[in-house]
Amino acid sequence: MHRVKSFAFVVIALFTLSACSLWSRVETPLAKSPDNSFTVPLPIGWVRADFVKDRIVVTRDGPSLQLIEAQHLAHDKAFPKTEKTSSASLLPSELAELTLAEIRTAEELNGLEVIENMPATIGGHSGFRLVIKFHNTKGLAYQREIVGFANDNGLFQFVYQAPALHYFVRNKIDFDNVVAGVQFN
């Protein structure tokens, strides 16, 4: 019995140590995208997902409580589930509709509702701001805000997601600061 407890302790300790290496605390505010196409100011004290290699992902209290993502996609890989492409010639409203179609195709979101779909400016670029609300499988309401635009280099998207009650409003300013401070390289 003692061996079983010791083994369980070792497994838990190893899991905890490996989990720690998957996330790193944000201690310097500026972070470059994996492809060096942009730099964003991240909220100090949040943690960054080091295991995600194709985009920036940060959270304060855990991904199910709030999540900010920042990514750059090649035009031909922008909407893989709907097999659509983006381009610099698309209107922001068209990009928003393609983004919404991709979400509907790629994810099973209960009661998906569009709260806002409006123009936005991101780092001097004309883009869109899309806010949706949905419920997870346990009935918890979430809100997601997607801000994006396309230029000759591809599609840029910045996403914030949190439970609609309490967390979305609480950390929205952090997302707004990320989007307001983005610099394109």
XYZ file of C-alpha atoms in Angstrom:
185
model
C 0.000 0.000 0.000
C 2.887 2.348 0.806
C 4.318 1.797 -2.703
C 0.980 2.708 -4.279
C 0.848 5.967 -2.310
C 4.477 6.740 -3.174
C 3.869 6.009 -6.846
C 0.745 8.184 -6.838
C 2.708 11.012 -5.230
C 5.461 10.740 -7.860
C 2.925 10.722 -10.708
C 1.149 13.767 -9.293
C 4.463 15.568 -8.744
C 5.634 14.832 -12.303
C 2.304 15.932 -13.743
C 2.451 19.158 -11.747
C 6.017 19.878 -12.853
C 5.237 19.152 -16.491
C 2.131 21.332 -16.324
C 4.234 24.182 -14.967
C 6.482 24.041 -18.024
C 3.486 24.334 -20.340
C 2.671 27.842 -19.108
C 4.956 30.776 -18.313
C 4.121 33.932 -16.395
C 4.005 37.117 -18.481
C 6.681 39.316 -16.932
C 7.530 41.561 -19.873
C 4.655 43.258 -21.624
C 5.651 42.953 -25.289
C 5.395 39.638 -27.114
C 6.170 38.886 -30.749
C 3.946 36.590 -32.733
C 5.479 33.215 -33.644
C 5.995 34.386 -37.241
C 7.240 37.872 -36.168
C 4.422 39.589 -38.073
C 3.212 41.608 -35.062
C 3.976 42.546 -31.472
C 1.327 42.828 -28.753
C 1.354 44.095 -25.175
C 0.316 41.223 -22.920
C -1.196 41.706 -19.459
C 1.530 41.390 -16.806
C 0.871 38.541 -14.370
C -1.174 36.483 -16.822
C 0.283 33.206 -18.095
C 1.186 32.291 -21.661
C 0.649 28.862 -23.205
C 4.148 27.813 -24.242
C 2.849 24.640 -25.889
C 0.884 26.624 -28.506
C 3.323 27.334 -31.311
C 1.181 28.958 -34.032
C -0.344 31.873 -32.058
C -0.158 33.748 -28.780
C -2.494 32.415 -26.074
C -2.724 33.931 -22.580
C -5.029 33.567 -19.587
C -5.231 34.988 -16.102
C -7.205 32.353 -14.190
C -7.371 29.470 -16.671
C -8.566 29.073 -20.265
C -12.135 28.280 -19.258
C -12.382 31.552 -17.302
C -10.740 33.929 -19.773
C -8.574 33.564 -22.814
C -6.893 35.982 -25.195
C -5.500 34.763 -28.511
C -3.599 36.678 -31.170
C -2.791 35.119 -34.522
C -1.729 35.712 -38.095
C -2.983 33.301 -40.755
C -2.003 32.921 -44.377
C -4.889 33.776 -46.685
C -5.214 30.190 -47.923
C -5.320 28.830 -44.336
C -7.645 31.442 -42.852
C -10.843 29.379 -42.899
C -9.938 25.676 -43.116
C -13.292 24.167 -42.060
C -15.321 26.131 -44.611
C -12.469 25.855 -47.141
C -12.612 29.609 -47.810
C -9.737 32.033 -48.138
C -9.280 35.598 -47.022
C -7.766 38.390 -49.053
C -6.831 42.026 -48.670
C -9.605 42.952 -51.120
C -12.414 41.618 -48.899
C -14.506 44.136 -47.031
C -14.332 43.929 -43.216
C -17.999 42.891 -43.174
C -17.199 40.007 -45.545
C -14.328 38.895 -43.291
C -16.667 38.989 -40.292
C -19.194 36.804 -42.111
C -16.483 34.328 -43.151
C -15.242 34.238 -39.536
C -18.754 33.568 -38.285
C -19.270 30.817 -40.889
C -15.982 29.210 -39.814
C -17.048 29.267 -36.159
C -20.409 27.718 -36.991
C -18.736 24.986 -39.037
C -15.788 24.258 -36.747
C -17.419 24.373 -33.322
C -20.600 23.074 -31.744
C -21.759 26.123 -29.817
C -25.187 25.874 -28.206
C -27.497 28.817 -28.832
C -24.971 30.826 -30.854
C -26.112 34.438 -31.002
C -24.440 37.393 -32.702
C -24.397 40.326 -30.270
C -22.412 42.755 -32.458
C -20.957 42.817 -35.928
C -19.410 46.176 -36.651
C -16.398 47.902 -38.210
C -13.236 48.352 -36.146
C -9.777 49.815 -36.577
C -6.811 47.663 -35.576
C -3.395 49.300 -35.675
C -4.591 51.696 -38.362
C -6.164 48.924 -40.472
C -9.874 48.761 -41.285
C -11.358 45.595 -39.892
C -14.266 44.105 -38.003
C -15.402 43.502 -34.447
C -17.629 40.482 -33.931
C -19.142 39.617 -30.531
C -20.969 36.327 -30.090
C -22.647 34.616 -27.160
C -23.156 30.876 -26.715
C -23.511 28.196 -24.047
C -21.141 25.361 -23.310
C -22.412 21.802 -22.874
C -23.124 22.447 -19.189
C -25.212 25.538 -19.942
C -22.682 28.208 -18.935
C -23.025 31.326 -21.108
C -19.823 32.543 -22.779
C -19.049 35.638 -24.804
C -16.372 35.820 -27.465
C -15.080 38.935 -29.175
C -13.107 38.607 -32.399
C -11.349 41.609 -33.878
C -9.666 41.151 -37.226
C -8.565 42.453 -40.590
C -6.780 41.260 -43.714
C -3.957 42.853 -45.639
C -1.543 41.593 -48.293
C 0.266 39.509 -45.637
C -2.784 37.522 -44.468
C -5.556 37.560 -41.887
C -4.907 38.916 -38.390
C -7.310 37.958 -35.602
C -7.450 38.838 -31.914
C -9.886 36.847 -29.782
C -11.158 37.235 -26.232
C -13.420 34.667 -24.609
C -14.808 34.382 -21.088
C -17.995 33.410 -19.247
C -20.562 36.141 -19.915
C -21.348 36.538 -16.245
C -18.580 38.370 -14.345
C -15.394 37.328 -16.211
C -16.080 38.808 -19.650
C -16.574 42.317 -18.298
C -13.864 41.966 -15.633
C -11.034 41.282 -18.087
C -12.340 43.033 -21.205
C -10.038 46.014 -20.585
C -7.032 43.676 -20.802
C -8.150 42.520 -24.250
C -8.844 46.097 -25.345
C -5.287 47.028 -24.324
C -3.856 44.132 -26.337
C -5.734 45.215 -29.462
C -5.011 48.933 -28.934
C -1.301 48.296 -28.515
C -0.672 45.899 -31.397
C 2.169 46.860 -33.723
C 2.666 45.244 -37.091
C 6.179 44.429 -38.255
